[in-house]
PDB file of C-alpha atoms in Angstrom:
ATOM      1  CA  MET M 159     169.126 -15.226  63.379  1.00 42.00           C
ATOM      2  CA  GLN M 160     170.353 -16.540  60.038  1.00 59.00           C
ATOM      3  CA  ASP M 161     172.226 -14.272  57.659  1.00 77.00           C
ATOM      4  CA  ALA M 162     170.250 -13.205  54.584  1.00 92.00           C
ATOM      5  CA  ILE M 163     172.319 -14.257  51.503  1.00 96.00           C
ATOM      6  CA  LEU M 164     169.609 -12.947  49.166  1.00 97.00           C
ATOM      7  CA  ARG M 165     167.085 -10.246  50.004  1.00 97.00           C
ATOM      8  CA  ILE M 166     164.532  -9.071  47.482  1.00 97.00           C
ATOM      9  CA  GLU M 167     162.620  -5.912  48.426  1.00 96.00           C
ATOM     10  CA  ASN M 168     159.514  -4.809  46.484  1.00 95.00           C
ATOM     11  CA  PHE M 169     160.979  -5.938  43.234  1.00 95.00           C
ATOM     12  CA  SER M 170     158.839  -5.276  40.129  1.00 93.00           C
ATOM     13  CA  LYS M 171     159.575  -5.698  36.427  1.00 92.00           C
ATOM     14  CA  SER M 172     157.388  -4.586  33.569  1.00 88.00           C
ATOM     15  CA  TYR M 173     157.797  -5.495  29.900  1.00 83.00           C
ATOM     16  CA  SER M 174     155.021  -3.140  28.795  1.00 76.00           C
ATOM     17  CA  LYS M 175     152.954  -0.402  30.350  1.00 72.00           C
ATOM     18  CA  ASN M 176     149.997  -2.695  30.907  1.00 73.00           C
ATOM     19  CA  LYS M 177     151.678  -5.871  32.147  1.00 79.00           C
ATOM     20  CA  ARG M 178     153.939  -6.455  35.137  1.00 84.00           C
ATOM     21  CA  ALA M 179     155.888  -9.701  34.949  1.00 90.00           C
ATOM     22  CA  VAL M 180     156.717  -9.351  38.672  1.00 93.00           C
ATOM     23  CA  ASP M 181     154.802  -7.102  40.987  1.00 92.00           C
ATOM     24  CA  GLY M 182     156.158  -6.071  44.435  1.00 93.00           C
ATOM     25  CA  LEU M 183     157.982  -9.238  45.259  1.00 95.00           C
ATOM     26  CA  SER M 184     159.758  -9.385  48.645  1.00 96.00           C
ATOM     27  CA  LEU M 185     161.513 -12.446  50.097  1.00 95.00           C
ATOM     28  CA  GLU M 186     164.685 -13.593  51.892  1.00 96.00           C
ATOM     29  CA  VAL M 187     166.910 -16.577  51.302  1.00 97.00           C
ATOM     30  CA  CYS M 188     169.220 -17.202  54.259  1.00 96.00           C
ATOM     31  CA  ALA M 189     172.413 -19.153  54.739  1.00 95.00           C
ATOM     32  CA  GLY M 190     171.604 -22.862  54.772  1.00 95.00           C
ATOM     33  CA  ASP M 191     168.256 -22.487  52.892  1.00 96.00           C
ATOM     34  CA  ILE M 192     167.276 -24.597  49.955  1.00 96.00           C
ATOM     35  CA  TYR M 193     164.503 -22.314  48.701  1.00 97.00           C
ATOM     36  CA  GLY M 194     162.096 -23.489  46.071  1.00 95.00           C
ATOM     37  CA  PHE M 195     160.440 -20.949  43.839  1.00 95.00           C
ATOM     38  CA  ILE M 196     157.340 -22.441  42.184  1.00 93.00           C
ATOM     39  CA  GLY M 197     154.552 -21.217  39.903  1.00 89.00           C
ATOM     40  CA  GLN M 198     152.837 -21.697  36.584  1.00 86.00           C
ATOM     41  CA  ASN M 199     154.509 -20.898  33.276  1.00 84.00           C
ATOM     42  CA  GLY M 200     154.746 -17.140  32.862  1.00 85.00           C
ATOM     43  CA  ALA M 201     154.309 -16.481  36.555  1.00 87.00           C
ATOM     44  CA  GLY M 202     157.473 -14.464  36.838  1.00 91.00           C
ATOM     45  CA  LYS M 203     159.991 -17.016  38.075  1.00 93.00           C
ATOM     46  CA  THR M 204     162.638 -16.668  35.346  1.00 93.00           C
ATOM     47  CA  THR M 205     162.271 -12.870  35.276  1.00 94.00           C
ATOM     48  CA  THR M 206     163.042 -12.804  39.044  1.00 95.00           C
ATOM     49  CA  LEU M 207     166.011 -15.166  38.731  1.00 96.00           C
ATOM     50  CA  ARG M 208     167.531 -13.163  35.849  1.00 95.00           C
ATOM     51  CA  ALA M 209     167.189  -9.959  37.886  1.00 95.00           C
ATOM     52  CA  VAL M 210     168.752 -11.540  40.938  1.00 96.00           C
ATOM     53  CA  THR M 211     171.825 -12.597  38.932  1.00 95.00           C
ATOM     54  CA  GLY M 212     172.233  -9.343  37.121  1.00 93.00           C
ATOM     55  CA  VAL M 213     171.308 -10.741  33.701  1.00 92.00           C
ATOM     56  CA  MET M 214     168.439  -8.408  33.416  1.00 92.00           C
ATOM     57  CA  ASP M 215     168.236  -4.796  34.632  1.00 89.00           C
ATOM     58  CA  PHE M 216     165.351  -3.391  36.690  1.00 88.00           C
ATOM     59  CA  THR M 217     164.381  -0.071  38.175  1.00 82.00           C
ATOM     60  CA  GLU M 218     161.784  -0.883  40.790  1.00 92.00           C
ATOM     61  CA  GLY M 219     162.674  -2.302  44.161  1.00 95.00           C
ATOM     62  CA  GLU M 220     166.049  -3.552  45.397  1.00 96.00           C
ATOM     63  CA  ILE M 221     167.894  -6.849  45.364  1.00 97.00           C
ATOM     64  CA  TYR M 222     170.825  -7.565  47.689  1.00 97.00           C
ATOM     65  CA  VAL M 223     173.310 -10.437  47.638  1.00 97.00           C
ATOM     66  CA  CYS M 224     175.380 -10.798  50.755  1.00 96.00           C
ATOM     67  CA  GLY M 225     174.377  -7.230  51.589  1.00 95.00           C
ATOM     68  CA  ASN M 226     175.508  -5.779  48.259  1.00 96.00           C
ATOM     69  CA  SER M 227     173.028  -4.147  45.886  1.00 96.00           C
ATOM     70  CA  VAL M 228     172.689  -5.912  42.513  1.00 96.00           C
ATOM     71  CA  ARG M 229     172.143  -2.593  40.869  1.00 93.00           C
ATOM     72  CA  ALA M 230     174.790  -0.532  42.622  1.00 93.00           C
ATOM     73  CA  ASP M 231     177.559  -3.170  42.991  1.00 95.00           C
ATOM     74  CA  PRO M 232     176.858  -5.890  40.362  1.00 94.00           C
ATOM     75  CA  VAL M 233     180.416  -7.172  40.332  1.00 95.00           C
ATOM     76  CA  ALA M 234     180.463  -7.842  44.139  1.00 96.00           C
ATOM     77  CA  CYS M 235     177.167  -9.708  43.731  1.00 96.00           C
ATOM     78  CA  LYS M 236     178.251 -11.732  40.771  1.00 96.00           C
ATOM     79  CA  SER M 237     181.513 -12.795  42.428  1.00 96.00           C
ATOM     80  CA  VAL M 238     179.679 -14.788  45.052  1.00 96.00           C
ATOM     81  CA  THR M 239     176.744 -15.994  42.846  1.00 97.00           C
ATOM     82  CA  ALA M 240     176.385 -18.775  40.387  1.00 96.00           C
ATOM     83  CA  TYR M 241     173.528 -18.944  37.850  1.00 95.00           C
ATOM     84  CA  ILE M 242     172.375 -21.783  35.708  1.00 93.00           C
ATOM     85  CA  PRO M 243     169.511 -20.913  33.334  1.00 90.00           C
ATOM     86  CA  ASP M 244     167.021 -23.518  32.123  1.00 86.00           C
ATOM     87  CA  ASN M 245     168.906 -23.954  28.848  1.00 84.00           C
ATOM     88  CA  PRO M 246     172.584 -23.281  29.431  1.00 82.00           C
ATOM     89  CA  ASP M 247     174.159 -21.613  26.430  1.00 86.00           C
ATOM     90  CA  LEU M 248     177.761 -22.808  26.490  1.00 93.00           C
ATOM     91  CA  TYR M 249     180.710 -22.175  24.126  1.00 93.00           C
ATOM     92  CA  GLU M 250     180.362 -25.193  21.806  1.00 94.00           C
ATOM     93  CA  PHE M 251     183.625 -24.567  20.104  1.00 96.00           C
ATOM     94  CA  LEU M 252     185.542 -25.188  23.376  1.00 97.00           C
ATOM     95  CA  THR M 253     186.239 -28.508  24.943  1.00 98.00           C
ATOM     96  CA  GLY M 254     184.695 -29.168  28.361  1.00 98.00           C
ATOM     97  CA  ILE M 255     188.028 -28.666  30.110  1.00 98.00           C
ATOM     98  CA  GLN M 256     188.694 -25.428  28.212  1.00 98.00           C
ATOM     99  CA  TYR M 257     185.325 -24.153  29.303  1.00 97.00           C
ATOM    100  CA  LEU M 258     185.871 -25.102  32.931  1.00 98.00           C
ATOM    101  CA  ASN M 259     189.370 -23.414  32.905  1.00 97.00           C
ATOM    102  CA  TYR M 260     187.882 -20.293  31.318  1.00 97.00           C
ATOM    103  CA  ILE M 261     185.184 -20.082  34.035  1.00 96.00           C
ATOM    104  CA  ALA M 262     187.894 -20.634  36.698  1.00 97.00           C
ATOM    105  CA  ASP M 263     189.920 -17.788  35.188  1.00 97.00           C
ATOM    106  CA  VAL M 264     186.931 -15.413  35.286  1.00 96.00           C
ATOM    107  CA  PHE M 265     186.516 -16.037  38.979  1.00 96.00           C
ATOM    108  CA  ALA M 266     190.310 -16.107  39.721  1.00 96.00           C
ATOM    109  CA  VAL M 267     190.225 -19.685  41.073  1.00 97.00           C
ATOM    110  CA  SER M 268     193.726 -20.914  41.801  1.00 97.00           C
ATOM    111  CA  ASP M 269     195.286 -23.713  39.736  1.00 96.00           C
ATOM    112  CA  GLN M 270     195.300 -26.028  42.748  1.00 97.00           C
ATOM    113  CA  ASP M 271     191.669 -25.431  43.735  1.00 97.00           C
ATOM    114  CA  ARG M 272     190.391 -25.628  40.156  1.00 97.00           C
ATOM    115  CA  ARG M 273     192.087 -28.949  39.567  1.00 97.00           C
ATOM    116  CA  ALA M 274     190.707 -30.423  42.813  1.00 97.00           C
ATOM    117  CA  ARG M 275     187.164 -29.165  42.183  1.00 97.00           C
ATOM    118  CA  ILE M 276     187.131 -30.219  38.529  1.00 97.00           C
ATOM    119  CA  GLU M 277     188.304 -33.635  39.431  1.00 97.00           C
ATOM    120  CA  LYS M 278     185.722 -33.957  42.228  1.00 97.00           C
ATOM    121  CA  TYR M 279     182.742 -32.822  40.344  1.00 97.00           C
ATOM    122  CA  ALA M 280     183.605 -34.388  37.006  1.00 97.00           C
ATOM    123  CA  ASP M 281     183.886 -37.772  38.750  1.00 97.00           C
ATOM    124  CA  MET M 282     180.696 -37.165  40.664  1.00 96.00           C
ATOM    125  CA  PHE M 283     178.740 -36.350  37.469  1.00 96.00           C
ATOM    126  CA  ARG M 284     180.513 -38.959  35.393  1.00 95.00           C
ATOM    127  CA  ILE M 285     181.808 -36.708  32.606  1.00 96.00           C
ATOM    128  CA  ARG M 286     185.502 -36.764  33.332  1.00 95.00           C
ATOM    129  CA  GLY M 287     186.250 -38.819  30.292  1.00 96.00           C
ATOM    130  CA  ASP M 288     184.326 -36.355  28.085  1.00 97.00           C
ATOM    131  CA  LEU M 289     186.074 -33.144  29.152  1.00 98.00           C
ATOM    132  CA  GLY M 290     188.532 -33.379  26.212  1.00 97.00           C
ATOM    133  CA  SER M 291     185.632 -33.411  23.657  1.00 97.00           C
ATOM    134  CA  LEU M 292     183.981 -30.399  22.115  1.00 98.00           C
ATOM    135  CA  ILE M 293     180.961 -29.125  23.956  1.00 97.00           C
ATOM    136  CA  GLY M 294     179.163 -29.092  20.610  1.00 96.00           C
ATOM    137  CA  SER M 295     179.207 -32.945  20.720  1.00 96.00           C
ATOM    138  CA  TYR M 296     177.634 -33.057  24.149  1.00 95.00           C
ATOM    139  CA  SER M 297     174.051 -34.144  24.841  1.00 92.00           C
ATOM    140  CA  HIS M 298     171.724 -31.709  26.645  1.00 90.00           C
ATOM    141  CA  GLY M 299     172.282 -33.625  29.855  1.00 91.00           C
ATOM    142  CA  MET M 300     176.025 -33.446  29.498  1.00 94.00           C
ATOM    143  CA  LYS M 301     175.846 -29.740  28.878  1.00 94.00           C
ATOM    144  CA  GLN M 302     173.729 -29.337  32.017  1.00 93.00           C
ATOM    145  CA  LYS M 303     176.341 -31.269  34.036  1.00 95.00           C
ATOM    146  CA  LEU M 304     179.154 -29.189  32.656  1.00 96.00           C
ATOM    147  CA  ALA M 305     177.265 -25.962  33.510  1.00 95.00           C
ATOM    148  CA  VAL M 306     176.746 -27.238  37.028  1.00 95.00           C
ATOM    149  CA  ILE M 307     180.454 -27.986  37.446  1.00 97.00           C
ATOM    150  CA  GLY M 308     181.412 -24.628  36.127  1.00 96.00           C
ATOM    151  CA  ALA M 309     179.046 -22.937  38.486  1.00 96.00           C
ATOM    152  CA  LEU M 310     180.586 -24.721  41.484  1.00 96.00           C
ATOM    153  CA  LEU M 311     184.197 -23.833  40.740  1.00 97.00           C
ATOM    154  CA  HIS M 312     184.311 -20.625  42.744  1.00 96.00           C
ATOM    155  CA  GLU M 313     182.284 -21.939  45.656  1.00 95.00           C
ATOM    156  CA  PRO M 314     179.425 -19.533  45.391  1.00 96.00           C
ATOM    157  CA  LYS M 315     177.491 -18.249  48.423  1.00 96.00           C
ATOM    158  CA  LEU M 316     174.361 -18.047  46.341  1.00 97.00           C
ATOM    159  CA  PHE M 317     173.469 -20.744  43.807  1.00 96.00           C
ATOM    160  CA  VAL M 318     170.554 -19.714  41.502  1.00 97.00           C
ATOM    161  CA  LEU M 319     169.086 -22.317  39.149  1.00 95.00           C
ATOM    162  CA  ASP M 320     166.110 -22.223  36.704  1.00 94.00           C
ATOM    163  CA  GLU M 321     164.556 -25.715  36.442  1.00 91.00           C
ATOM    164  CA  PRO M 322     167.883 -27.432  37.245  1.00 90.00           C
ATOM    165  CA  PHE M 323     166.650 -31.050  37.117  1.00 88.00           C
ATOM    166  CA  VAL M 324     165.301 -30.888  33.515  1.00 84.00           C
ATOM    167  CA  GLY M 325     167.382 -32.964  31.244  1.00 81.00           C
ATOM    168  CA  LEU M 326     169.426 -34.666  34.041  1.00 88.00           C
ATOM    169  CA  ASP M 327     169.389 -38.458  34.391  1.00 91.00           C
ATOM    170  CA  PRO M 328     168.199 -39.818  37.785  1.00 92.00           C
ATOM    171  CA  GLU M 329     171.732 -40.312  39.117  1.00 94.00           C
ATOM    172  CA  ALA M 330     172.788 -36.796  38.141  1.00 93.00           C
ATOM    173  CA  ALA M 331     169.721 -35.300  39.682  1.00 92.00           C
ATOM    174  CA  PHE M 332     170.436 -37.220  42.948  1.00 94.00           C
ATOM    175  CA  ARG M 333     174.085 -35.971  42.839  1.00 95.00           C
ATOM    176  CA  LEU M 334     172.875 -32.372  42.344  1.00 93.00           C
ATOM    177  CA  LYS M 335     170.613 -32.664  45.372  1.00 93.00           C
ATOM    178  CA  GLU M 336     173.524 -33.888  47.398  1.00 94.00           C
ATOM    179  CA  VAL M 337     175.636 -30.950  46.231  1.00 94.00           C
ATOM    180  CA  PHE M 338     172.809 -28.600  47.292  1.00 93.00           C
ATOM    181  CA  LYS M 339     172.952 -30.091  50.814  1.00 94.00           C
ATOM    182  CA  GLU M 340     176.771 -29.929  50.914  1.00 94.00           C
ATOM    183  CA  LEU M 341     176.765 -26.216  49.893  1.00 93.00           C
ATOM    184  CA  CYS M 342     174.162 -25.317  52.465  1.00 94.00           C
ATOM    185  CA  ALA M 343     175.985 -27.169  55.200  1.00 94.00           C
ATOM    186  CA  ARG M 344     178.890 -24.795  54.465  1.00 93.00           C
ATOM    187  CA  GLY M 345     176.671 -21.684  54.798  1.00 94.00           C
ATOM    188  CA  ALA M 346     175.645 -21.117  51.176  1.00 96.00           C
ATOM    189  CA  ALA M 347     172.078 -20.704  49.928  1.00 97.00           C
ATOM    190  CA  ILE M 348     170.152 -22.335  47.021  1.00 97.00           C
ATOM    191  CA  PHE M 349     167.370 -20.485  45.264  1.00 97.00           C
ATOM    192  CA  PHE M 350     165.833 -22.434  42.388  1.00 95.00           C
ATOM    193  CA  SER M 351     162.660 -22.590  40.323  1.00 93.00           C
ATOM    194  CA  THR M 352     160.903 -25.866  39.575  1.00 88.00           C
ATOM    195  CA  HIS M 353     157.723 -27.316  38.168  1.00 83.00           C
ATOM    196  CA  VAL M 354     158.406 -30.583  40.008  1.00 83.00           C
ATOM    197  CA  LEU M 355     156.489 -30.156  43.220  1.00 88.00           C
ATOM    198  CA  ASP M 356     157.597 -33.497  44.579  1.00 88.00           C
ATOM    199  CA  VAL M 357     161.249 -32.461  44.376  1.00 87.00           C
ATOM    200  CA  ALA M 358     160.501 -29.144  46.110  1.00 89.00           C
ATOM    201  CA  GLU M 359     158.554 -30.964  48.836  1.00 90.00           C
ATOM    202  CA  LYS M 360     161.324 -33.405  49.614  1.00 90.00           C
ATOM    203  CA  LEU M 361     164.286 -31.115  49.163  1.00 93.00           C
ATOM    204  CA  CYS M 362     163.424 -27.578  50.259  1.00 94.00           C
ATOM    205  CA  ASN M 363     163.047 -26.133  53.708  1.00 94.00           C
ATOM    206  CA  LYS M 364     161.432 -23.031  52.286  1.00 95.00           C
ATOM    207  CA  ILE M 365     159.225 -22.243  49.306  1.00 94.00           C
ATOM    208  CA  ALA M 366     157.610 -19.332  47.571  1.00 94.00           C
ATOM    209  CA  ILE M 367     154.557 -19.622  45.321  1.00 93.00           C
ATOM    210  CA  ILE M 368     154.267 -16.925  42.691  1.00 92.00           C
ATOM    211  CA  LYS M 369     151.192 -16.272  40.536  1.00 90.00           C
ATOM    212  CA  GLY M 370     150.774 -13.502  37.994  1.00 88.00           C
ATOM    213  CA  GLY M 371     153.932 -11.920  39.189  1.00 91.00           C
ATOM    214  CA  LYS M 372     152.765 -11.694  42.806  1.00 92.00           C
ATOM    215  CA  LEU M 373     153.916 -13.725  45.801  1.00 92.00           C
ATOM    216  CA  VAL M 374     150.881 -15.568  47.032  1.00 90.00           C
ATOM    217  CA  ALA M 375     152.435 -17.868  49.657  1.00 88.00           C
ATOM    218  CA  GLY M 376     155.848 -18.275  51.118  1.00 90.00           C
ATOM    219  CA  GLY M 377     158.067 -19.215  54.038  1.00 91.00           C
ATOM    220  CA  ASP M 378     158.937 -22.421  55.858  1.00 93.00           C
ATOM    221  CA  ILE M 379     157.650 -25.336  53.844  1.00 92.00           C
ATOM    222  CA  ASP M 380     156.048 -27.063  56.905  1.00 89.00           C
ATOM    223  CA  ARG M 381     154.137 -23.900  57.705  1.00 90.00           C
ATOM    224  CA  VAL M 382     152.975 -23.364  54.092  1.00 88.00           C
ATOM    225  CA  ARG M 383     152.028 -26.992  53.629  1.00 85.00           C
ATOM    226  CA  GLY M 384     150.481 -27.708  56.963  1.00 83.00           C
ATOM    227  CA  ASP M 385     148.982 -31.195  56.952  1.00 77.00           C
ATOM    228  CA  GLU M 386     148.513 -31.301  53.221  1.00 86.00           C
ATOM    229  CA  SER M 387     150.762 -32.161  50.320  1.00 85.00           C
ATOM    230  CA  LEU M 388     152.520 -29.302  48.565  1.00 87.00           C
ATOM    231  CA  GLU M 389     150.604 -30.210  45.406  1.00 86.00           C
ATOM    232  CA  SER M 390     147.301 -29.762  47.182  1.00 86.00           C
ATOM    233  CA  VAL M 391     148.388 -26.439  48.726  1.00 84.00           C
ATOM    234  CA  PHE M 392     149.743 -25.165  45.362  1.00 84.00           C
ATOM    235  CA  LEU M 393     146.459 -25.882  43.632  1.00 84.00           C
ATOM    236  CA  GLU M 394     144.393 -24.341  46.456  1.00 84.00           C
ATOM    237  CA  VAL M 395     146.511 -21.203  46.506  1.00 78.00           C
ATOM    238  CA  LEU M 396     146.171 -20.778  42.759  1.00 76.00           C
ATOM    239  CA  GLU M 397     142.369 -21.210  42.899  1.00 78.00           C
ATOM    240  CA  LYS M 398     142.129 -18.652  45.783  1.00 77.00           C
ATOM    241  CA  ASN M 399     144.072 -16.090  43.780  1.00 67.00           C
ATOM    242  CA  GLU M 400     142.277 -16.392  40.419  1.00 66.00           C
ATOM    243  CA  GLY M 401     141.962 -13.106  38.756  1.00 54.00           C
TER     244      GLY M 401
END
């Protein structure tokens, strides 16, 4: 049986008394999983990701990362997690290399390891020549690439991303998919939200479909999809769960 890197148990989050952004969500992301989290705008995807990574607090349900409770032991969870939001807010007054060294310091990455990883990923995403420039001068795509590199420096066990392919050029998107596969081959897990069903269908081995804060389908992608396309299944599931 695979080890659960992320386990969400009956997680709920309300922003008001009358509206639950997420309602009783339970799922597991195991070592080696590339797990796609799909749904319409406002379905509860970002709320879930923010709770998983400790960015947002919650009181209903439990979330565990590598067996540690996000609420009871957030530092242990964050030490093995990397999170990239849909619009990374980086320190624009720093240069790219200053930002990466800062992130490496936060996670106590050794000088030798940080140098090797920065060189590897900066070359992979073709921004090595820009690391001496201020982040404020970067395009959105360059900021996204820098955020990805920073997230990879401590070799996370759980990589959480919100719409990670938005703003990336085709080559960078391809490289990121290759990184996903490399991480999972080493026993890590990927949990990411996306609106791009074609990407989820080709890349993920598991998916969850969320609507109105509730999980309406999930598990191995081949079982969820059956003989249909993921797009067809997604639309059918939404129609069946109207209201």
